[in-house]
PDB file of C-alpha atoms in Angstrom:
ATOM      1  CA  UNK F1326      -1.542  -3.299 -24.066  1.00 47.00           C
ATOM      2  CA  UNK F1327      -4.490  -5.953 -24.649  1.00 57.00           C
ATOM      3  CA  UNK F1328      -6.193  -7.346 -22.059  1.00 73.00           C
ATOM      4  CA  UNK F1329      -8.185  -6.052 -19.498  1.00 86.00           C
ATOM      5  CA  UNK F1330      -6.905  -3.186 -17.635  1.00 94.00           C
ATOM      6  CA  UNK F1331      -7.986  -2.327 -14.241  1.00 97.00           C
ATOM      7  CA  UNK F1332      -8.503   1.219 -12.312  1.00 98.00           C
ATOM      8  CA  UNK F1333      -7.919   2.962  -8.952  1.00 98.00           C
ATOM      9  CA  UNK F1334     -10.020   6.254  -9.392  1.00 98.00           C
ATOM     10  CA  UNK F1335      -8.573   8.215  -6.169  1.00 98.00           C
ATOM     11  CA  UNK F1336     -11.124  11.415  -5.235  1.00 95.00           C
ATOM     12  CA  UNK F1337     -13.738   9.472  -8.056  1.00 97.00           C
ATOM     13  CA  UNK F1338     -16.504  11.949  -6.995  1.00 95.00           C
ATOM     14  CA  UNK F1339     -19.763  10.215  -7.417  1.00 97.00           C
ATOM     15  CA  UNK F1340     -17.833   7.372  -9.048  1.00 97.00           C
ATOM     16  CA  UNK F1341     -18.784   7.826 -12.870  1.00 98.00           C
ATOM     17  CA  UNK F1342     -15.644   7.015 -14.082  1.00 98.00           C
ATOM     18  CA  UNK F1343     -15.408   3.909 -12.239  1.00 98.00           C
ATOM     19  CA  UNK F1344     -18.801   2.764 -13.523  1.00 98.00           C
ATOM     20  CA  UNK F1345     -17.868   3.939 -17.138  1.00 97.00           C
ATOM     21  CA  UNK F1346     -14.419   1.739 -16.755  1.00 97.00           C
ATOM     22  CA  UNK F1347     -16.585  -1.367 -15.910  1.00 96.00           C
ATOM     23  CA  UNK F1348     -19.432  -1.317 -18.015  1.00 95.00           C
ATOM     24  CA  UNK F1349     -17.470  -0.101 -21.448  1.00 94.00           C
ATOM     25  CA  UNK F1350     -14.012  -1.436 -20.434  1.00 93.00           C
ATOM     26  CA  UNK F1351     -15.388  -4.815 -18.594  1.00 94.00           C
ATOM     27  CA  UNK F1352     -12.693  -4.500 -16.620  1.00 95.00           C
ATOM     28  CA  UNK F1353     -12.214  -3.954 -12.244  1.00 96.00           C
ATOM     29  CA  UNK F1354     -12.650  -0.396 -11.308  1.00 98.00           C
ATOM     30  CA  UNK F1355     -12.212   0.840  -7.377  1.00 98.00           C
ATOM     31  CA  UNK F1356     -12.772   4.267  -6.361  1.00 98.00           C
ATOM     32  CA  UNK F1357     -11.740   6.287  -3.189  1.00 98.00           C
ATOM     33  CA  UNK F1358     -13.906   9.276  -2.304  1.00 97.00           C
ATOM     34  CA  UNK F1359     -13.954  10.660   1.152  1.00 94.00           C
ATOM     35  CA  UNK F1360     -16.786  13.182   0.355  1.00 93.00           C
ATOM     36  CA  UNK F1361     -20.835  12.288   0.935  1.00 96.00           C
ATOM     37  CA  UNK F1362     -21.117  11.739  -3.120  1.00 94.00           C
ATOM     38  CA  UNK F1363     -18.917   8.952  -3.620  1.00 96.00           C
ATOM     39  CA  UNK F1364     -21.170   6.537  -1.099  1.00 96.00           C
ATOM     40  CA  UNK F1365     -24.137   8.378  -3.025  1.00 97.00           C
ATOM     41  CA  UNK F1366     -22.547   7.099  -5.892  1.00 97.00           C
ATOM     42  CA  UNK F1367     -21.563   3.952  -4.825  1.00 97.00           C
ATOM     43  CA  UNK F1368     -24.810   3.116  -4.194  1.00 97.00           C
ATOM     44  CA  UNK F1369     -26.795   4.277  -7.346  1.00 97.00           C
ATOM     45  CA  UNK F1370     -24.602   2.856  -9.553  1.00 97.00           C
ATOM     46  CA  UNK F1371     -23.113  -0.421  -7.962  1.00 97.00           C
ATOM     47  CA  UNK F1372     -19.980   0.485  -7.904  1.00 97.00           C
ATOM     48  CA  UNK F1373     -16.786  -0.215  -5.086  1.00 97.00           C
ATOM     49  CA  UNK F1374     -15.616   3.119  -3.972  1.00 97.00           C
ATOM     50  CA  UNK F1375     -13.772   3.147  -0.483  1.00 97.00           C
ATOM     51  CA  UNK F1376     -14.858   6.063   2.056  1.00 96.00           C
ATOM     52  CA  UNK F1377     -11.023   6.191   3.409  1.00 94.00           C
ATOM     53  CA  UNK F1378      -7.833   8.087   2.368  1.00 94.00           C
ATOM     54  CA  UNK F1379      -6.001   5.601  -0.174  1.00 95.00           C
ATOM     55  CA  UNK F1380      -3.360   4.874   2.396  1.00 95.00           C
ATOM     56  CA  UNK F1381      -5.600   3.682   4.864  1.00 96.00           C
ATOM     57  CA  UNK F1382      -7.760   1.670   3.144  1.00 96.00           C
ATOM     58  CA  UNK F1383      -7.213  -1.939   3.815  1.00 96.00           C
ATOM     59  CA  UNK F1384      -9.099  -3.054   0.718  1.00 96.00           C
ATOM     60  CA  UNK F1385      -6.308  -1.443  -1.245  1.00 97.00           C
ATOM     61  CA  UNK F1386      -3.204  -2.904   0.641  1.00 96.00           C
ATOM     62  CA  UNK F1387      -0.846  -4.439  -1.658  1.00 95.00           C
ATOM     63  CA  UNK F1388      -3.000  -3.835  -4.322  1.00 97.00           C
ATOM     64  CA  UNK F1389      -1.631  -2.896  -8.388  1.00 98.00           C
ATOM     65  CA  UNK F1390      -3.443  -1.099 -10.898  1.00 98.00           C
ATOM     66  CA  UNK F1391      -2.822  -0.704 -14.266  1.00 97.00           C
ATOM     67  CA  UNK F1392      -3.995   2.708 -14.091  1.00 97.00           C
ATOM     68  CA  UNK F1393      -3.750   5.173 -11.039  1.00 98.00           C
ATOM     69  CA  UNK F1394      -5.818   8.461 -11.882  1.00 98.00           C
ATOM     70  CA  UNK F1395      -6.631  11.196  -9.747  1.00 97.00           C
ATOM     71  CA  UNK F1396      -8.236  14.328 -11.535  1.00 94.00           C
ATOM     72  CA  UNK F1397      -8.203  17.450  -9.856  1.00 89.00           C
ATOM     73  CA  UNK F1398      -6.943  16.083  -6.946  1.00 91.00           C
ATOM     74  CA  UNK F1399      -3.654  17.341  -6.444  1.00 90.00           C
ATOM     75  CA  UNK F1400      -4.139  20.431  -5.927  1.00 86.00           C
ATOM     76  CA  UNK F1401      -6.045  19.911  -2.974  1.00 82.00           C
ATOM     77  CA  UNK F1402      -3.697  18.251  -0.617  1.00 88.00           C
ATOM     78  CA  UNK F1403      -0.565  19.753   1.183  1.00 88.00           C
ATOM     79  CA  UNK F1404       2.144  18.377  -0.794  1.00 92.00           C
ATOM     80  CA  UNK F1405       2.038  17.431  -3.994  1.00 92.00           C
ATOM     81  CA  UNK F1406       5.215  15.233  -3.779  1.00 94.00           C
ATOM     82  CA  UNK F1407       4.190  13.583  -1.388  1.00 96.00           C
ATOM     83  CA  UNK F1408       0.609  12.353  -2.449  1.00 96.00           C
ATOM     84  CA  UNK F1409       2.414  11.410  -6.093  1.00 97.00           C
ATOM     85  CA  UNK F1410       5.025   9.247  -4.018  1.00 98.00           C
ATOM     86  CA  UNK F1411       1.779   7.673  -2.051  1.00 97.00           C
ATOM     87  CA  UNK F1412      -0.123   6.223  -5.832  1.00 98.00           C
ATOM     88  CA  UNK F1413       3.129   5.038  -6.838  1.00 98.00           C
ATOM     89  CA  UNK F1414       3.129   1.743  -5.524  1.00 98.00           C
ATOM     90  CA  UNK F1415      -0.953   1.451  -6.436  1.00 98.00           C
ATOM     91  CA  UNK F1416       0.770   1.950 -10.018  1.00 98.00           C
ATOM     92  CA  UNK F1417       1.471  -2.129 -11.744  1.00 97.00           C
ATOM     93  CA  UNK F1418       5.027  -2.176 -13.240  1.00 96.00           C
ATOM     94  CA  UNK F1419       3.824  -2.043 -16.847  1.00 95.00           C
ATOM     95  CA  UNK F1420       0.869   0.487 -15.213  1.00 97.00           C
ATOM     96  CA  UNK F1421       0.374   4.063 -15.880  1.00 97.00           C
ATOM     97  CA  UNK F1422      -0.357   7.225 -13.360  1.00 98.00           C
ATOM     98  CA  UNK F1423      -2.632   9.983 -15.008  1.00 98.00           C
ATOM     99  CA  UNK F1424      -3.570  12.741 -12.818  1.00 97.00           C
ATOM    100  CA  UNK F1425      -5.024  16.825 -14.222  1.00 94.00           C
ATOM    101  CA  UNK F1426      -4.528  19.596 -12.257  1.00 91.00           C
ATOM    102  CA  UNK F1427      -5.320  23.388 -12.867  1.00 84.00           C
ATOM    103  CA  UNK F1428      -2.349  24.453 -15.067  1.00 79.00           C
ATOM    104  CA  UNK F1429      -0.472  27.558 -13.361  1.00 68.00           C
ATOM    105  CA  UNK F1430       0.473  29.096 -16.897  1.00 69.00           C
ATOM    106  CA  UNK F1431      -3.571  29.754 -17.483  1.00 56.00           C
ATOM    107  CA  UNK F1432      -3.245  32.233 -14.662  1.00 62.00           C
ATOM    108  CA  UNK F1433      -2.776  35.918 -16.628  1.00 59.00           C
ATOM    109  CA  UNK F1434      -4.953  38.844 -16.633  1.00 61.00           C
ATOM    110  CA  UNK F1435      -5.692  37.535 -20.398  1.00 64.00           C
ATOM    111  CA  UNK F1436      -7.639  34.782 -19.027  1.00 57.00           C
ATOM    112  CA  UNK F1437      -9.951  36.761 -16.713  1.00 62.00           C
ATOM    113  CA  UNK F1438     -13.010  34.526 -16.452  1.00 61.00           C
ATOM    114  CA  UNK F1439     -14.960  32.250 -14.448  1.00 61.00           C
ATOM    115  CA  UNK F1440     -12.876  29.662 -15.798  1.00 58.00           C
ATOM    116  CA  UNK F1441      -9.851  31.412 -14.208  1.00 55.00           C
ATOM    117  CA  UNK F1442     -11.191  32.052 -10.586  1.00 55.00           C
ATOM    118  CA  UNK F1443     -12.597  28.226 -10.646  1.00 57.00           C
ATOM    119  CA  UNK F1444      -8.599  27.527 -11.346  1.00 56.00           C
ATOM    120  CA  UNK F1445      -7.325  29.414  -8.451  1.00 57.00           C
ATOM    121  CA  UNK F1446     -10.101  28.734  -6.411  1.00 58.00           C
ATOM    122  CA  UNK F1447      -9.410  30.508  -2.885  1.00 53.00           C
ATOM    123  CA  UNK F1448      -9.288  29.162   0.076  1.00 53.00           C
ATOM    124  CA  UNK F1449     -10.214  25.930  -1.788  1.00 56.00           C
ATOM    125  CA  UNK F1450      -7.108  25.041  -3.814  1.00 52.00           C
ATOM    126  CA  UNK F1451      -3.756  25.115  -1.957  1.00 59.00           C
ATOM    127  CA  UNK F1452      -1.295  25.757  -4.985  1.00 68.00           C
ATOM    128  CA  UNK F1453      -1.538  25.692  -8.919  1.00 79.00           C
ATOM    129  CA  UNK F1454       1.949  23.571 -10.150  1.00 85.00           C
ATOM    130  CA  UNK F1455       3.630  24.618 -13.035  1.00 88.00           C
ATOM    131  CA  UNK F1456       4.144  21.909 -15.798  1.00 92.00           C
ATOM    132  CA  UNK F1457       7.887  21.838 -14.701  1.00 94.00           C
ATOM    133  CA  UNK F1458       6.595  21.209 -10.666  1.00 93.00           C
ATOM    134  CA  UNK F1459       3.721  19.067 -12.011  1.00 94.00           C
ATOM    135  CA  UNK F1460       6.659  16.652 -13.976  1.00 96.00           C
ATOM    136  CA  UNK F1461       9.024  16.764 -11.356  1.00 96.00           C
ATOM    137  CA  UNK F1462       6.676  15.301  -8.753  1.00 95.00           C
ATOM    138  CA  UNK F1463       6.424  12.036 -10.535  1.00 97.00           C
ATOM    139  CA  UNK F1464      10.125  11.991 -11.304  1.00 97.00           C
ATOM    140  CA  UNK F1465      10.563  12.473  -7.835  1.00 97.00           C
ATOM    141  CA  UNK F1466       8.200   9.516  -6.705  1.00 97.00           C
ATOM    142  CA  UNK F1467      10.361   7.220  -9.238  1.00 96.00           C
ATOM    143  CA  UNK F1468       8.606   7.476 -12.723  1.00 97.00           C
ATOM    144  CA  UNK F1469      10.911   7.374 -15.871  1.00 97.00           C
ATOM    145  CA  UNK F1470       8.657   8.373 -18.412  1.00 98.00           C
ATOM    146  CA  UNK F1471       6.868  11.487 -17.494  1.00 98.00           C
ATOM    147  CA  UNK F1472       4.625  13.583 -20.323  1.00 97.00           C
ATOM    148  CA  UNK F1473       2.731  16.494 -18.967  1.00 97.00           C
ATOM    149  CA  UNK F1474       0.216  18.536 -21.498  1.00 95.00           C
ATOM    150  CA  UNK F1475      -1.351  21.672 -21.055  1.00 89.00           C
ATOM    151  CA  UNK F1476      -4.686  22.059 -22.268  1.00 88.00           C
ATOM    152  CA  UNK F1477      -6.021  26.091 -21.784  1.00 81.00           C
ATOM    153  CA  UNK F1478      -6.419  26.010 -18.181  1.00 79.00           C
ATOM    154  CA  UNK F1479      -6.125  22.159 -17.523  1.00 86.00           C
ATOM    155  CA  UNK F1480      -2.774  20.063 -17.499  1.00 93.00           C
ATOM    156  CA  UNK F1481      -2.634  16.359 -17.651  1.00 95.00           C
ATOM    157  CA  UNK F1482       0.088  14.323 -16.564  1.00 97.00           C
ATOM    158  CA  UNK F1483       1.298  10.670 -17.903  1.00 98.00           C
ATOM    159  CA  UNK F1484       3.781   8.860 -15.537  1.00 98.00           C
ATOM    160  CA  UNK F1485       4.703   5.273 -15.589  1.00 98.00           C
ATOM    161  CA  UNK F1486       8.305   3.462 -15.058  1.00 97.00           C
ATOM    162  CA  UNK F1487       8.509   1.788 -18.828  1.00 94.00           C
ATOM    163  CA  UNK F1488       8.247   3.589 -21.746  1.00 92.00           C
ATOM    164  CA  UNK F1489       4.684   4.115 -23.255  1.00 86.00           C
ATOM    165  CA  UNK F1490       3.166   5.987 -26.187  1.00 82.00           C
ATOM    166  CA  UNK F1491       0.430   8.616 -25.237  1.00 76.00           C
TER     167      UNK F1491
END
């Protein structure tokens, strides 16, 4: 769509996305990072980013995007459902949710390499979804168009609630 389209980055790190969105896109960019980098961040590069979970950041309240993204993010809280269901209403109407996970299909003794143990991750990473699991969440929080790609050992997902061509 034209126009200017504007980002939540939820778990932005140190926030380089959210600088790249405004300084290439010209367009608003918030991030939400509860770890020590994303103030770090923040503050180097002049960006917003919120030192709160999404849901209880008051900043945020009420507030559409036109894109929701959350790399690598999933994977890290308890349920998976749930946290999709909690960007959905951060997602505008005509908006779209991209989030990447670890995909679960990389996981075979084929693939033994340090790119395999940094997808499972012990201790660190709670589950790996399957691209059938990954889809399902956002069907589940109320997305009608759902595309989910698997790149080697990365999957992204596409979710919005009117159709859109990736």
């Amino acid at each position: 769509a034209p126009g200017k389209r504007t980002l939540l980055d939820v778990g932005c790190g140190f926030g380089f996305l959210v600088d790249f969105w405004q300084r290439q896109m010209g367009a608003e960019a918030v991030g939400v990072e509860l770890a020590d980098y994303g103030a770090i961040g923040a503050r180097m590069l002049g960006i917003e980013v919120h030192r709160k979970r999404v849901e209880d950041c008051a900043a945020l309240a009420g507030r559409r995007f036109d894109v929701v993204y959350a790399s690598e993010v999933i994977e890290h809280v308890p349920d998976p459902t749930a946290f999709v269901a909690l960007l959905a209403p951060f997602v505008a109407d005509d908006g779209v949710l991209v989030l990447t996970t670890p995909a679960m299909d990389y996981v075979t003794p084929a693939n033994a390499s340090p790119t395999l143990l940094a997808a499972l991750a012990p201790g660190f990473h709670g589950f790996l979804l399957s691209k059938d699991a990954f889809a399902a969440s956002a069907r589940d929080a109320g997305f009608a168009h759902v595309d989910v790609r698997v790149f080697g050992e990365r999957q992204m997902l596409w979710a919005s609630r009117k159709p859109r061509r990736i």
